[in-house]
Amino acid sequence: MGRDLTPGAFSREDRVRYRRKVRRCLDVFALMLDDFGFDADRPTTGLEIELNLVDANADPAMRNAEILANLADPTFQTELGQFNLELNARPRLIEGDGFADYEIDLQDSLGRAEDRAVKADSTIILIGMLPTLTPQHLVLDNLSSNERYRALNDQIVAARGEDLQLDIRGVERLSTHTDSIAPEAACTSVQFHLQVAPDSFANYWNASQAIAGVQVAVGANSPFLYGRQLWAETRIALFEQATDTRPDELKAQGVRPRVWFGERWITSIFDLFEENVRYFPPLLPICDDEDPVEVLHDGGVPRLSELRLHNGTIYRWNRPVYDIMNGRPHLRVENRVLPAGPTVVDMLANAAFYLGLSRELAEADRPIWSQLPFATAEENFHAAARRGIASTVQWPGLGETPVTELVLEVLLPKAYAGLDRFGVDRTHRDRLLGIIEQRCRTGRNGAVWQAEAVWAAEHQRGMDRPAALRYMLQCYGDLQHTNEPVHTWPID
């Protein structure tokens, strides 16, 4: 979805032409997987962070255009809402001091952005979901000005044919509706990219799916929406519902949702792209002039623009990516399950846990996906989103077990071994995975800290819920700048 669009309705002819072109791209992609030279010599990683802007009252600040203009930095881009930014870190290897390099780079980039934000009477918050958002903030007029967002909104709303329903039952309940995809802007994530070879992609994707629930449980940071305490990671439920193109009748018929965990383990990356083409009608049927067959025949690297655009409108929690860098194609797993924040070091701890664990599982002699039913992996994912670090999950050989015990006794040792495979310096390995360990031992992640801080503000300071949320978010912002991991944060 990283391309700008020209406004205007799409014709029937546009859709027919696009469908044919997507299928042509898929055929070429299959040929490339058979005998093309993909860049896979060394496993490069990438990282994207979606950011929130708030004003002095801790309300969302609709200032992203002004801040981006003043930044003039291509590593920052717009996101869906005017109170959002996206930071794309430079891809790099994590061997040696790679994680330390990430930390310095991210701190420097965020510092520059914060300087511009302050000049625009706002500040940057790294959080899965702003707790001070109200329905009045999440409206069509507050989408970013880029036409791709309006076009996507129009197509999703038109495909559904009626208002989007939001019904989230957690500690409290939220039941409402919206006439646009604007509530999706509340969902701010950190996304990890891992470049993999074609013949090992399936193993890495399957491993990523198997541990998605554990990742969410340990990293949850989105307990509040519209003043209500809902799931530990409410972002999961909101994203699934705010982009659902299916009315109730299509849900009953088993039509797949566009925010999708999936339904099976795979044997090739082709399985995922083929499912995209088979199950999902196009939302943005925009064609370019490339003939991928001709480009491949002439020895070039096809852009496969239509296949990539279509893939960008299907929101898998672990998304397959085909991309080209320096004239060479490569494949990536894009891990999208985690919220942003609370700090840079917390996000890098999450990255170390994911990258180490996924590599160890992907290269194991006995694959975890040969022992774990896919439906159970999905159940773990949603159970973890609801209850966070207090959740229990199903795991082969253990049955139903607290996620903290699973991490401490089984998964952390595997993450250590996986980071050793990457060649990560042990000092950085131990520091980052030590943060995951302490979260599990204390039972405290971002979601727990937010809930405890709001409870304390309400019951010890006598604040009502809106005031407590503002106070908590202001404290959160101050503590975020210390870059101390969230399990060490004081409540008051």
CSV table of C-alpha atoms in Angstrom, one decimal, residues 139-345:
chain,number,residue,atom,x,y,z
A,139,VAL,CA,-13.8,10.3,11.6
A,140,LEU,CA,-13.2,10.6,7.8
A,141,ASP,CA,-12.1,14.2,7.9
A,142,ASN,CA,-9.1,13.2,10.1
A,143,LEU,CA,-7.6,10.8,7.7
A,144,SER,CA,-4.3,11.9,6.2
A,145,SER,CA,-4.5,13.9,3.0
A,146,ASN,CA,-2.9,11.2,0.8
A,147,GLU,CA,-5.6,10.0,-1.7
A,148,ARG,CA,-4.7,6.4,-1.2
A,149,TYR,CA,-6.4,6.5,2.3
A,150,ARG,CA,-9.6,7.9,0.9
A,151,ALA,CA,-9.6,5.5,-2.0
A,152,LEU,CA,-9.1,2.5,0.4
A,153,ASN,CA,-11.8,3.8,2.7
A,154,ASP,CA,-14.3,4.2,-0.2
A,155,GLN,CA,-13.6,0.7,-1.5
A,156,ILE,CA,-13.9,-1.0,1.9
A,157,VAL,CA,-17.1,0.8,2.8
A,158,ALA,CA,-18.6,0.2,-0.7
A,159,ALA,CA,-17.7,-3.5,-0.5
A,160,ARG,CA,-19.5,-3.9,2.8
A,161,GLY,CA,-22.5,-1.8,1.8
A,162,GLU,CA,-23.3,-0.7,5.3
A,163,ASP,CA,-21.7,0.7,8.5
A,164,LEU,CA,-18.8,-1.1,10.1
A,165,GLN,CA,-19.8,-2.6,13.4
A,166,LEU,CA,-17.4,-2.5,16.4
A,167,ASP,CA,-18.3,-4.9,19.2
A,168,ILE,CA,-15.4,-5.7,21.6
A,169,ARG,CA,-16.1,-7.5,24.9
A,170,GLY,CA,-13.3,-7.4,27.4
A,171,VAL,CA,-13.0,-6.2,31.0
A,172,GLU,CA,-15.7,-3.7,29.8
A,173,ARG,CA,-17.6,-3.7,26.6
A,174,LEU,CA,-17.6,-1.4,23.5
A,175,SER,CA,-20.5,-1.6,21.0
A,176,THR,CA,-20.8,1.0,18.4
A,177,HIS,CA,-20.6,1.5,14.6
A,178,THR,CA,-18.7,3.7,12.1
A,179,ASP,CA,-19.2,4.9,8.6
A,180,SER,CA,-15.5,4.9,7.7
A,181,ILE,CA,-12.3,3.0,8.3
A,182,ALA,CA,-11.0,5.9,10.5
A,183,PRO,CA,-11.0,3.8,13.7
A,184,GLU,CA,-8.2,1.7,12.1
A,185,ALA,CA,-5.9,4.8,12.7
A,186,ALA,CA,-6.1,4.0,16.4
A,187,CYS,CA,-4.1,0.8,15.7
A,188,THR,CA,-0.4,1.6,15.9
A,189,SER,CA,2.1,-1.2,15.6
A,190,VAL,CA,5.7,-2.1,15.3
A,191,GLN,CA,6.5,-4.4,12.4
A,192,PHE,CA,9.5,-6.7,12.1
A,193,HIS,CA,10.8,-7.8,8.7
A,194,LEU,CA,13.0,-10.8,8.1
A,195,GLN,CA,14.5,-11.6,4.7
A,196,VAL,CA,14.4,-15.3,3.9
A,197,ALA,CA,15.3,-17.6,1.0
A,198,PRO,CA,12.4,-19.0,-1.1
A,199,ASP,CA,13.0,-22.6,0.1
A,200,SER,CA,12.9,-21.6,3.7
A,201,PHE,CA,10.1,-19.1,3.6
A,202,ALA,CA,7.4,-21.6,4.6
A,203,ASN,CA,9.3,-22.6,7.7
A,204,TYR,CA,9.7,-19.0,8.9
A,205,TRP,CA,6.1,-18.1,8.2
A,206,ASN,CA,4.8,-21.2,9.9
A,207,ALA,CA,7.1,-20.6,12.9
A,208,SER,CA,5.9,-16.9,13.1
A,209,GLN,CA,2.2,-18.1,13.1
A,210,ALA,CA,2.9,-20.6,15.8
A,211,ILE,CA,4.4,-18.0,18.2
A,212,ALA,CA,2.1,-15.1,17.3
A,213,GLY,CA,0.0,-15.6,20.4
A,214,VAL,CA,3.0,-15.7,22.7
A,215,GLN,CA,4.3,-12.5,21.1
A,216,VAL,CA,1.0,-10.7,21.7
A,217,ALA,CA,0.7,-11.9,25.3
A,218,VAL,CA,4.2,-10.7,26.3
A,219,GLY,CA,4.1,-7.5,24.3
A,220,ALA,CA,0.5,-6.3,24.8
A,221,ASN,CA,0.1,-2.5,25.1
A,222,SER,CA,-3.4,-1.5,24.0
A,223,PRO,CA,-5.9,-2.0,26.8
A,224,PHE,CA,-8.1,1.2,26.4
A,225,LEU,CA,-10.4,2.5,23.6
A,226,TYR,CA,-13.0,5.2,23.8
A,227,GLY,CA,-12.6,5.3,27.6
A,228,ARG,CA,-13.2,1.6,28.1
A,229,GLN,CA,-10.8,-1.1,29.3
A,230,LEU,CA,-11.2,-3.9,26.7
A,231,TRP,CA,-8.7,-6.5,25.7
A,232,ALA,CA,-5.0,-6.4,26.8
A,233,GLU,CA,-4.3,-5.9,23.1
A,234,THR,CA,-7.5,-4.3,21.9
A,235,ARG,CA,-5.7,-3.4,18.7
A,236,ILE,CA,-6.2,-6.9,17.4
A,237,ALA,CA,-9.9,-6.8,17.7
A,238,LEU,CA,-10.3,-3.3,16.4
A,239,PHE,CA,-8.2,-3.9,13.3
A,240,GLU,CA,-10.1,-7.0,12.5
A,241,GLN,CA,-13.4,-5.3,12.8
A,242,ALA,CA,-12.6,-1.8,11.4
A,243,THR,CA,-11.5,-3.2,8.0
A,244,ASP,CA,-14.1,-6.0,7.6
A,245,THR,CA,-15.7,-5.8,4.1
A,246,ARG,CA,-18.2,-8.6,4.9
A,247,PRO,CA,-21.8,-8.0,6.0
A,248,ASP,CA,-23.2,-10.7,8.3
A,249,GLU,CA,-24.5,-12.8,5.4
A,250,LEU,CA,-21.0,-13.2,3.9
A,251,LYS,CA,-19.5,-14.0,7.3
A,252,ALA,CA,-22.1,-16.8,7.7
A,253,GLN,CA,-21.1,-18.1,4.3
A,254,GLY,CA,-17.4,-18.5,5.4
A,255,VAL,CA,-16.0,-15.6,3.2
A,256,ARG,CA,-12.5,-14.8,4.5
A,257,PRO,CA,-11.9,-11.5,6.3
A,258,ARG,CA,-9.2,-9.2,4.9
A,259,VAL,CA,-7.6,-9.0,8.3
A,260,TRP,CA,-6.7,-12.7,8.5
A,261,PHE,CA,-4.7,-15.1,10.6
A,262,GLY,CA,-5.0,-17.7,7.8
A,263,GLU,CA,-6.3,-21.2,7.9
A,264,ARG,CA,-3.5,-23.6,7.3
A,265,TRP,CA,0.2,-24.2,7.5
A,266,ILE,CA,2.0,-23.7,4.2
A,267,THR,CA,4.6,-25.4,2.1
A,268,SER,CA,5.6,-22.4,0.0
A,269,ILE,CA,5.3,-18.6,-0.1
A,270,PHE,CA,3.3,-19.2,-3.3
A,271,ASP,CA,0.5,-20.7,-1.2
A,272,LEU,CA,-0.1,-17.3,0.4
A,273,PHE,CA,-0.1,-15.3,-2.8
A,274,GLU,CA,-2.3,-17.8,-4.5
A,275,GLU,CA,-4.8,-17.6,-1.6
A,276,ASN,CA,-4.8,-13.8,-2.0
A,277,VAL,CA,-5.8,-14.1,-5.6
A,278,ARG,CA,-8.3,-16.9,-5.2
A,279,TYR,CA,-10.2,-15.6,-2.1
A,280,PHE,CA,-10.1,-11.8,-2.2
A,281,PRO,CA,-11.6,-9.4,-4.8
A,282,PRO,CA,-9.4,-6.4,-5.6
A,283,LEU,CA,-10.0,-3.2,-3.6
A,284,LEU,CA,-7.7,-0.9,-5.6
A,285,PRO,CA,-7.6,-2.2,-9.2
A,286,ILE,CA,-4.8,-0.1,-10.5
A,287,CYS,CA,-2.6,-1.4,-13.3
A,288,ASP,CA,0.8,-0.3,-14.6
A,289,ASP,CA,2.3,-0.8,-18.0
A,290,GLU,CA,4.8,-3.6,-17.2
A,291,ASP,CA,4.4,-6.9,-18.9
A,292,PRO,CA,5.9,-9.2,-16.3
A,293,VAL,CA,6.3,-12.1,-18.8
A,294,GLU,CA,8.2,-9.9,-21.2
A,295,VAL,CA,10.5,-8.5,-18.5
A,296,LEU,CA,11.2,-12.0,-17.2
A,297,HIS,CA,11.9,-13.3,-20.7
A,298,ASP,CA,14.3,-10.4,-21.3
A,299,GLY,CA,16.3,-11.3,-18.2
A,300,GLY,CA,15.0,-8.5,-16.0
A,301,VAL,CA,13.3,-8.4,-12.6
A,302,PRO,CA,9.5,-8.0,-12.8
A,303,ARG,CA,8.0,-5.5,-10.4
A,304,LEU,CA,4.8,-7.5,-10.2
A,305,SER,CA,3.1,-4.3,-9.1
A,306,GLU,CA,-0.4,-5.5,-9.2
A,307,LEU,CA,0.3,-8.6,-7.2
A,308,ARG,CA,2.2,-6.5,-4.6
A,309,LEU,CA,-0.6,-3.9,-4.4
A,310,HIS,CA,-3.2,-6.6,-3.9
A,311,ASN,CA,-1.1,-8.2,-1.2
A,312,GLY,CA,-1.0,-4.9,0.6
A,313,THR,CA,-4.8,-4.8,0.9
A,314,ILE,CA,-4.9,-8.2,2.6
A,315,TYR,CA,-3.8,-7.7,6.2
A,316,ARG,CA,-2.3,-11.0,7.4
A,317,TRP,CA,-0.8,-10.8,10.8
A,318,ASN,CA,2.3,-12.4,9.2
A,319,ARG,CA,2.4,-11.0,5.7
A,320,PRO,CA,4.5,-12.4,2.8
A,321,VAL,CA,6.5,-9.7,1.0
A,322,TYR,CA,8.1,-9.7,-2.5
A,323,ASP,CA,10.3,-6.7,-3.0
A,324,ILE,CA,13.2,-5.4,-5.1
A,325,MET,CA,16.3,-3.7,-3.7
A,326,ASN,CA,19.3,-2.7,-5.6
A,327,GLY,CA,18.0,-4.5,-8.7
A,328,ARG,CA,17.6,-7.9,-6.9
A,329,PRO,CA,14.4,-9.4,-5.8
A,330,HIS,CA,13.9,-10.8,-2.3
A,331,LEU,CA,11.3,-12.3,0.0
A,332,ARG,CA,10.4,-11.2,3.5
A,333,VAL,CA,8.2,-12.3,6.4
A,334,GLU,CA,6.5,-9.1,7.8
A,335,ASN,CA,5.6,-9.8,11.4
A,336,ARG,CA,2.7,-7.4,12.2
A,337,VAL,CA,1.2,-8.7,15.4
A,338,LEU,CA,2.8,-6.3,18.0
A,339,PRO,CA,1.8,-2.8,19.2
A,340,ALA,CA,4.2,0.1,19.2
A,341,GLY,CA,6.0,1.0,22.5
A,342,PRO,CA,6.3,1.4,25.3
A,343,THR,CA,10.0,2.3,24.7
A,344,VAL,CA,12.6,1.7,22.1
A,345,VAL,CA,14.4,-0.9,24.2
